[in-house]
Short mmCIF file of C-alpha atoms in Angstrom, two decimals:
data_model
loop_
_atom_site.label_atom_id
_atom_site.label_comp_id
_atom_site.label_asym_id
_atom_site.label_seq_id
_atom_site.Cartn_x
_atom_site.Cartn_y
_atom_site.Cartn_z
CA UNK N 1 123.28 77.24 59.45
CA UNK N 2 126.40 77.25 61.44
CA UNK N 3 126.07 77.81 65.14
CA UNK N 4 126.74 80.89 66.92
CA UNK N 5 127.10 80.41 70.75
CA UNK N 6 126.63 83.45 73.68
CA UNK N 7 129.04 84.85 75.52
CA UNK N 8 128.82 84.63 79.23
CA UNK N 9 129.32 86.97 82.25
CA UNK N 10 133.42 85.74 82.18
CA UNK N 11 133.75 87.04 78.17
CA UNK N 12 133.58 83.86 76.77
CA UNK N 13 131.56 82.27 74.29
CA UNK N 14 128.78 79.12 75.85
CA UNK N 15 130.08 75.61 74.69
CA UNK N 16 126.84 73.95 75.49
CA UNK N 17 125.84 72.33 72.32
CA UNK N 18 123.07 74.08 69.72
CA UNK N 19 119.50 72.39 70.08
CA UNK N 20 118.15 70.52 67.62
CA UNK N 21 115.26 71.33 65.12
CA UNK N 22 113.90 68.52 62.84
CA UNK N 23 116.84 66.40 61.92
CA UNK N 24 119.30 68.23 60.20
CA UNK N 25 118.36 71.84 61.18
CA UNK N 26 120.38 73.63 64.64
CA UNK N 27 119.31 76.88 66.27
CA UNK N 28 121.42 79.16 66.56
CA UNK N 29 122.18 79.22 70.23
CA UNK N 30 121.88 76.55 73.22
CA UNK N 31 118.50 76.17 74.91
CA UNK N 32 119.85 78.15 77.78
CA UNK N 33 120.71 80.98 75.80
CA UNK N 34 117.80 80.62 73.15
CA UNK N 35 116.61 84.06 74.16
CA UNK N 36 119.59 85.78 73.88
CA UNK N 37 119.71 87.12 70.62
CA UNK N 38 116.49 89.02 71.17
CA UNK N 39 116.10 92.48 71.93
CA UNK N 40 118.42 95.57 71.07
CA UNK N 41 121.65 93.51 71.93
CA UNK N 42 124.07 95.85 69.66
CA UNK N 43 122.86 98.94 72.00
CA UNK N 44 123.85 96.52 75.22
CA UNK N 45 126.96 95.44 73.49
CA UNK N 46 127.92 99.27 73.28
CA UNK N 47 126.96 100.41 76.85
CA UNK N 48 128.86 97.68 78.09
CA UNK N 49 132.10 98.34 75.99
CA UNK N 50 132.79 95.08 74.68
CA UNK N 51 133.43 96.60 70.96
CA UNK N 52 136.76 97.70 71.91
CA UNK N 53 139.74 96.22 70.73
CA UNK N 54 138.18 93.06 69.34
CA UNK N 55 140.99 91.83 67.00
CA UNK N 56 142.81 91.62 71.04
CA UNK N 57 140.01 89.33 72.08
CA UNK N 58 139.31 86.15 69.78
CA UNK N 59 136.32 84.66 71.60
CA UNK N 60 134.15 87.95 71.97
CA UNK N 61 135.61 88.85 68.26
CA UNK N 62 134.20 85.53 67.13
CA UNK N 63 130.70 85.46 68.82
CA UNK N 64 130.61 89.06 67.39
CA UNK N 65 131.32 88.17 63.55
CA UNK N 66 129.23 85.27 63.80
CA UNK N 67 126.15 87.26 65.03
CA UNK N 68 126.92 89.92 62.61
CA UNK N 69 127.59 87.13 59.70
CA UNK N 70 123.85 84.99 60.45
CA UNK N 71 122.01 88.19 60.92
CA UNK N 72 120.83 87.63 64.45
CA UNK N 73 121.57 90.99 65.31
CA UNK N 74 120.84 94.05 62.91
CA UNK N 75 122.81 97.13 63.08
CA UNK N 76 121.27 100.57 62.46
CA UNK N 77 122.34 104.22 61.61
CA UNK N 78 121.06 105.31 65.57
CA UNK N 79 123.80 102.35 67.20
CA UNK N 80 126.78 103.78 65.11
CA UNK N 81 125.94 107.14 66.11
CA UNK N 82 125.94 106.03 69.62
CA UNK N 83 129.66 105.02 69.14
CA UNK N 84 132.38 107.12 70.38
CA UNK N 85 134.62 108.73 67.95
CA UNK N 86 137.94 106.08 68.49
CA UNK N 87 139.92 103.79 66.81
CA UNK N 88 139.43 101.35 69.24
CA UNK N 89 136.23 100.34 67.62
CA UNK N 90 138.20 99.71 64.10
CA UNK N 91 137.54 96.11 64.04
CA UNK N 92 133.50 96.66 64.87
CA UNK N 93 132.81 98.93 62.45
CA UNK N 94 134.94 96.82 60.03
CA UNK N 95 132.49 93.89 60.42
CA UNK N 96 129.48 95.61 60.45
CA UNK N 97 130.85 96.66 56.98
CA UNK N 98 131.38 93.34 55.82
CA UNK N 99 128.12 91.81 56.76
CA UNK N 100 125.20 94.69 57.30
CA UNK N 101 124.20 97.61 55.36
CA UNK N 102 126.57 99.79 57.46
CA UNK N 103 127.13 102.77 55.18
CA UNK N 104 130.60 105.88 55.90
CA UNK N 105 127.92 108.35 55.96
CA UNK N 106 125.98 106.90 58.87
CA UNK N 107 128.44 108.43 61.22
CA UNK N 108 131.28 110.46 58.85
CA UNK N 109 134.05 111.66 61.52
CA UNK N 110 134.05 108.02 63.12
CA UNK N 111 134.32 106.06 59.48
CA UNK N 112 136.89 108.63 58.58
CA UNK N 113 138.93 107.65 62.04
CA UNK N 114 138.05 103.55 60.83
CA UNK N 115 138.91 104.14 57.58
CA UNK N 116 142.16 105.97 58.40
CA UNK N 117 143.42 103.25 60.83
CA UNK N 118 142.70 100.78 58.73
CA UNK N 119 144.77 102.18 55.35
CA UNK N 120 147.93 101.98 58.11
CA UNK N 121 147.24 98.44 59.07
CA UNK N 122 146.84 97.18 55.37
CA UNK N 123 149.54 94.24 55.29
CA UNK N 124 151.07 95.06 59.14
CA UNK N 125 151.58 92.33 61.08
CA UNK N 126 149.03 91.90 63.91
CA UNK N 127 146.63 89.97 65.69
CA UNK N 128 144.08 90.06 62.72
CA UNK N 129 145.47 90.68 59.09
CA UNK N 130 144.13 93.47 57.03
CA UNK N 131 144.05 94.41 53.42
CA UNK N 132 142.59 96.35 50.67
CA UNK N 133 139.77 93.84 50.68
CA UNK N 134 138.96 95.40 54.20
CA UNK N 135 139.23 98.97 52.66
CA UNK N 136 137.03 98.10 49.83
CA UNK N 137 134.42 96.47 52.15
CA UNK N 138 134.24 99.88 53.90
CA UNK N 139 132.12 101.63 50.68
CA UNK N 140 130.15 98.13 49.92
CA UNK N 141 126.96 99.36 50.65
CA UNK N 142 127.82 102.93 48.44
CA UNK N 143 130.87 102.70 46.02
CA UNK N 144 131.24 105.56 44.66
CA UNK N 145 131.55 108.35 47.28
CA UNK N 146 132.38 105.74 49.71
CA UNK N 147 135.86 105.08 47.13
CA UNK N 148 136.52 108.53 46.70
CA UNK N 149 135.66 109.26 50.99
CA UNK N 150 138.11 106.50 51.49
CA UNK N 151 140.69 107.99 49.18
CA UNK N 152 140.24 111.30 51.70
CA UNK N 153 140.97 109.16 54.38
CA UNK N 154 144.23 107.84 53.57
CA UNK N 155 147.45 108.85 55.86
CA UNK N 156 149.30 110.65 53.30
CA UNK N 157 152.64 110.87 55.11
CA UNK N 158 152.88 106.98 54.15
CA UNK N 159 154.23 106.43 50.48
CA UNK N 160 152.07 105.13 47.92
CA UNK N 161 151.57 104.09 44.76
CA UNK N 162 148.17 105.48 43.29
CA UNK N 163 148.07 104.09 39.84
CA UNK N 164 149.24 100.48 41.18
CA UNK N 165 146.22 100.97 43.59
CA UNK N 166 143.77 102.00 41.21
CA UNK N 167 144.67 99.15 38.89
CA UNK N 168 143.51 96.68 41.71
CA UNK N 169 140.50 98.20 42.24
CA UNK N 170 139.45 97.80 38.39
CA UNK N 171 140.05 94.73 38.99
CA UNK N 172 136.91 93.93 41.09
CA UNK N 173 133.46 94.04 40.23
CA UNK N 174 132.02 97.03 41.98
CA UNK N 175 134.58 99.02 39.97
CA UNK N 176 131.94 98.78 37.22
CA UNK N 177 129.80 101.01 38.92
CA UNK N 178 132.53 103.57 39.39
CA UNK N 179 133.63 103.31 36.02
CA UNK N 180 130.12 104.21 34.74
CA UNK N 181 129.21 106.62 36.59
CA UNK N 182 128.32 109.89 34.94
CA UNK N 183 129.54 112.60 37.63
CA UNK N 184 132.92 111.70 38.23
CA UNK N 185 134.12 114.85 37.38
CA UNK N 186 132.07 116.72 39.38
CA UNK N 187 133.43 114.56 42.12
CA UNK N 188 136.80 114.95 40.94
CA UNK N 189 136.33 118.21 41.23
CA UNK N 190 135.03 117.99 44.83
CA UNK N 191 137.76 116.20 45.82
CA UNK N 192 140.29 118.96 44.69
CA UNK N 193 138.29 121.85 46.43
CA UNK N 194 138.74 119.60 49.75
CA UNK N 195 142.34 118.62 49.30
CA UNK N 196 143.17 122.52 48.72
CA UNK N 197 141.25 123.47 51.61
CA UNK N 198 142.91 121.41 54.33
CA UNK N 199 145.93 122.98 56.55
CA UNK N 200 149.36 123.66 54.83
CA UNK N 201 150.94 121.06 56.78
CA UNK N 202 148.31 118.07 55.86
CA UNK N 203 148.31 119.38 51.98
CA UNK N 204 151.90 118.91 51.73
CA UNK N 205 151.31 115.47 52.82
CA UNK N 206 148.19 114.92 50.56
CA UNK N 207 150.50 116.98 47.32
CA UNK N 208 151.04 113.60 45.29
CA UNK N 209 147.09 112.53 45.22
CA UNK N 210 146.21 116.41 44.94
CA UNK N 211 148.89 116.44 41.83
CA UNK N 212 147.03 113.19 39.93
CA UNK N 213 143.34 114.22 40.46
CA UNK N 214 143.90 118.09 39.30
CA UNK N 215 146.22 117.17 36.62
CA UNK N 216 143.24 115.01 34.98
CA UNK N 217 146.09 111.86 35.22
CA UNK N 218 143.03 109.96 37.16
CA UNK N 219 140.19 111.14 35.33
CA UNK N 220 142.45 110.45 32.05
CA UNK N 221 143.32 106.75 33.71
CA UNK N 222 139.59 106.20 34.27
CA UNK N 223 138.47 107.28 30.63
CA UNK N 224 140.85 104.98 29.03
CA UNK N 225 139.46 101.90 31.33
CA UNK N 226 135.73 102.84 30.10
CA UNK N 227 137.09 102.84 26.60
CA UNK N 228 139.25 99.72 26.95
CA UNK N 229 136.01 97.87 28.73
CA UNK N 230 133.69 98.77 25.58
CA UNK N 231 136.58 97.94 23.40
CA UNK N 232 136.54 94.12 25.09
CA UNK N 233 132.86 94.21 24.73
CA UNK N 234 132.74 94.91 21.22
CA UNK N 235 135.46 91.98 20.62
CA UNK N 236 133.42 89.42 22.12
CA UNK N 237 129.80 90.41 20.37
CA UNK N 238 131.90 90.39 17.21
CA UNK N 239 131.66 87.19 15.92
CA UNK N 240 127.89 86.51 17.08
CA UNK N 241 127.06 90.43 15.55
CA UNK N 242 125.52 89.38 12.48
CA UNK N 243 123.00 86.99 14.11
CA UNK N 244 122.43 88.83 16.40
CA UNK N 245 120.96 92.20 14.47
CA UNK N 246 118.82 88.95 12.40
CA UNK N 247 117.23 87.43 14.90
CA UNK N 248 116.45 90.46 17.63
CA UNK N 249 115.84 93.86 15.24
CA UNK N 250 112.33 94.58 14.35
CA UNK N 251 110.74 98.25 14.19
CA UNK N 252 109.17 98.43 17.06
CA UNK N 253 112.75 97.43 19.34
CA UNK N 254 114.26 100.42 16.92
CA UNK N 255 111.30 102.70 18.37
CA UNK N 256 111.67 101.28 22.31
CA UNK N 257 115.02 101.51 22.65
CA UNK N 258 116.55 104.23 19.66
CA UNK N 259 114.16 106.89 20.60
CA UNK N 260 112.61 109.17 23.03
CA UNK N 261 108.58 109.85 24.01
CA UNK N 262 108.27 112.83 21.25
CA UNK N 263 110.53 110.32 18.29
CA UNK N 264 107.87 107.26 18.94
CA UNK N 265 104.83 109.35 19.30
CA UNK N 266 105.74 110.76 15.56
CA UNK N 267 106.89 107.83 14.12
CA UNK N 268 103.98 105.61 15.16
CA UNK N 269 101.69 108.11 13.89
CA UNK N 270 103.50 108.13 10.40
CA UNK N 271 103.20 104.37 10.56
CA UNK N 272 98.98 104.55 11.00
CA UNK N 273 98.93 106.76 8.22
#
């Protein structure tokens, strides 16, 4: 385990050196500071305000991560709704993202706000660099409304390129899950009814992703990946196919996994006849 020093009274992190356990093993703090990560810290760390701003402040932004990263402190639903509604916490709510089980939903108007600010900073130069990695940490903990919430949440008036976007997302693995899911539609659909519902002035900004998701050009896009990743499957169990069906089909498998309760309950009683 990597050490992860305290901050002191000044804002800067304790360079005392970790204690020793056994002979390989360090705690995770100094022995001054050994108590430090007890308690409710995230609640302290909010009342005192040292969340803001932390891509402007590399030691506190460090001790932070690190405390986040080890899980010495644990972050709940009740300390993000204690958080004010501001982009100044951006970067906070961005690593609670990466490394706890942060979820949008826990607080909706102030991930919408992260979320948001985050889309504009994707590639900007800056004192931390962000990109779509960031965005797609955002919905870890829930990928499919968390992708589509996201999507919501993007600053319309800046130009983009849906279809190039959408191709990079299939290319990670928790795209699987939103490629298989079965009410995409619905959510499609859901999307739509909130695009249409917002001001004149914000649809006209939001036209081009209102255009591809009620046009079915997503839904369309997303139905040809599903067929194209069964398609790949089937390619690679080709050649193995035939030894496959030998060695693993019996009756019973047939029964457990080609039929429902009523099928097997008729079927096994045929078979005792």
């Amino acid at each position: 385990m990597s050490a992860c020093y305290a901050i002191t009274s000044k804002g800067k992190r304790c360079r005392s050196y970790a204690t020793i356990q056994g002979l390989t093993e360090y705690t995770p703090t100094c022995k001054a500071h050994k108590n430090h990560f007890k308690g409710d810290l995230v609640s302290k760390w909010i009342h005192k305000r040292i969340l803001t701003n932390l891509e402007f402040y590399p030691a506190r932004r460090i001790y932070i991560e690190s405390a986040l990263q080890l899980g010495l402190v644990h972050v709940k639903k009740e300390h993000i709704l204690q958080i004010p509604q501001h982009t100044s916490y951006t970067y906070f709510i961005l690593l609670c993202a990466r490394y706890t089980d942060f979820m949008l939903d826990w607080n909706p108007q102030l991930s919408s706000k992260v979320v948001r600010t985050l889309w504009k900073r994707v590639g900007s130069i800056g004192p931390v660099l962000i990109t779509y990695e960031d965005i797609f940490s955002m919905f870890r903990t829930n990928i499919v409304s968390g992708f589509y919430a996201s999507l919501l949440a993007y600053p319309h008036s800046i130009s983009m390129n849906w279809f190039e976007f959408f191709e990079r997302c299939s290319e990670k693995a928790w795209f699987q899950e939103l490629l298989h899911c079965s009410h995409n539609k619905k959510i499609i659909d859901e999307v739509v009814v909130h695009l249409k519902k917002l001001p004149l002035e914000q649809i006209a900004d939001q036209k081009k992703l209102l255009q591809i998701f009620e046009s079915g050009q997503y839904l369309f896009w997303l139905l040809n990946k599903k067929k194209a990743f069964y398609a790949s499957l089937e390619s690679r169990i080709e050649p193995i196919k035939e030894e496959l069906l030998t060695v693993s089909w019996s009756p019973e498998r047939v029964m457990e996994w080609c039929m429902d309760e009523s099928q097997r309950d008729f079927w096994s009683s045929r078979l005792l006849m």
